[in-house]
């Protein structure tokens, strides 16, 4: 049965807010995982660019003692070479965590606001979306 206009607007606002919060949770999780996994690449490329004479040419002691232009170039190349497998590893970690915590099941469709009596995904499963016990492993996020 369809909801009244005021009730529909209130439920729409609630669902949109909830979906935005879930989106930002996913974004934060992805940012943290990618930052941690790509940290070696970030450090290597940073020191390579910092000590190269054509880029920043820092006056730091390690740049004068250990890194000349050719070793700085080698660091930059090494950083970009190891970036590809680390991006794949970071994406695999994110996808496995998103699946484990069922983060995409927390997104709710707009029909929950329009019609009365439509049950929430997490209500049907017996708990909040990421804390449900005894969940079906065959459930897909896009269902």
XYZ file of C-alpha atoms in Angstrom, residues 40-57 67-83:
35
model
C 55.543 1.347 0.469
C 54.925 2.755 -3.006
C 54.135 6.191 -1.624
C 57.325 6.260 0.448
C 59.602 5.007 -2.339
C 58.236 7.425 -4.943
C 58.325 10.311 -2.445
C 62.007 9.790 -1.639
C 62.808 9.321 -5.328
C 61.218 12.630 -6.270
C 62.545 14.424 -3.228
C 66.193 13.600 -3.903
C 66.261 13.931 -7.718
C 68.103 17.066 -8.830
C 65.634 17.869 -11.635
C 62.581 17.701 -9.349
C 62.979 18.858 -5.722
C 66.654 18.226 -4.910
C 70.871 9.048 -3.263
C 72.191 10.578 -6.454
C 70.129 11.182 -9.604
C 70.405 7.634 -10.933
C 69.402 6.025 -7.621
C 66.532 8.524 -7.284
C 65.359 7.567 -10.769
C 65.588 3.900 -9.803
C 63.418 4.571 -6.729
C 60.808 6.361 -8.830
C 60.700 3.510 -11.362
C 60.577 0.876 -8.617
C 57.716 2.692 -6.921
C 55.629 2.785 -10.068
C 56.429 -0.849 -10.906
C 55.308 -2.183 -7.520
C 52.189 -0.022 -7.587
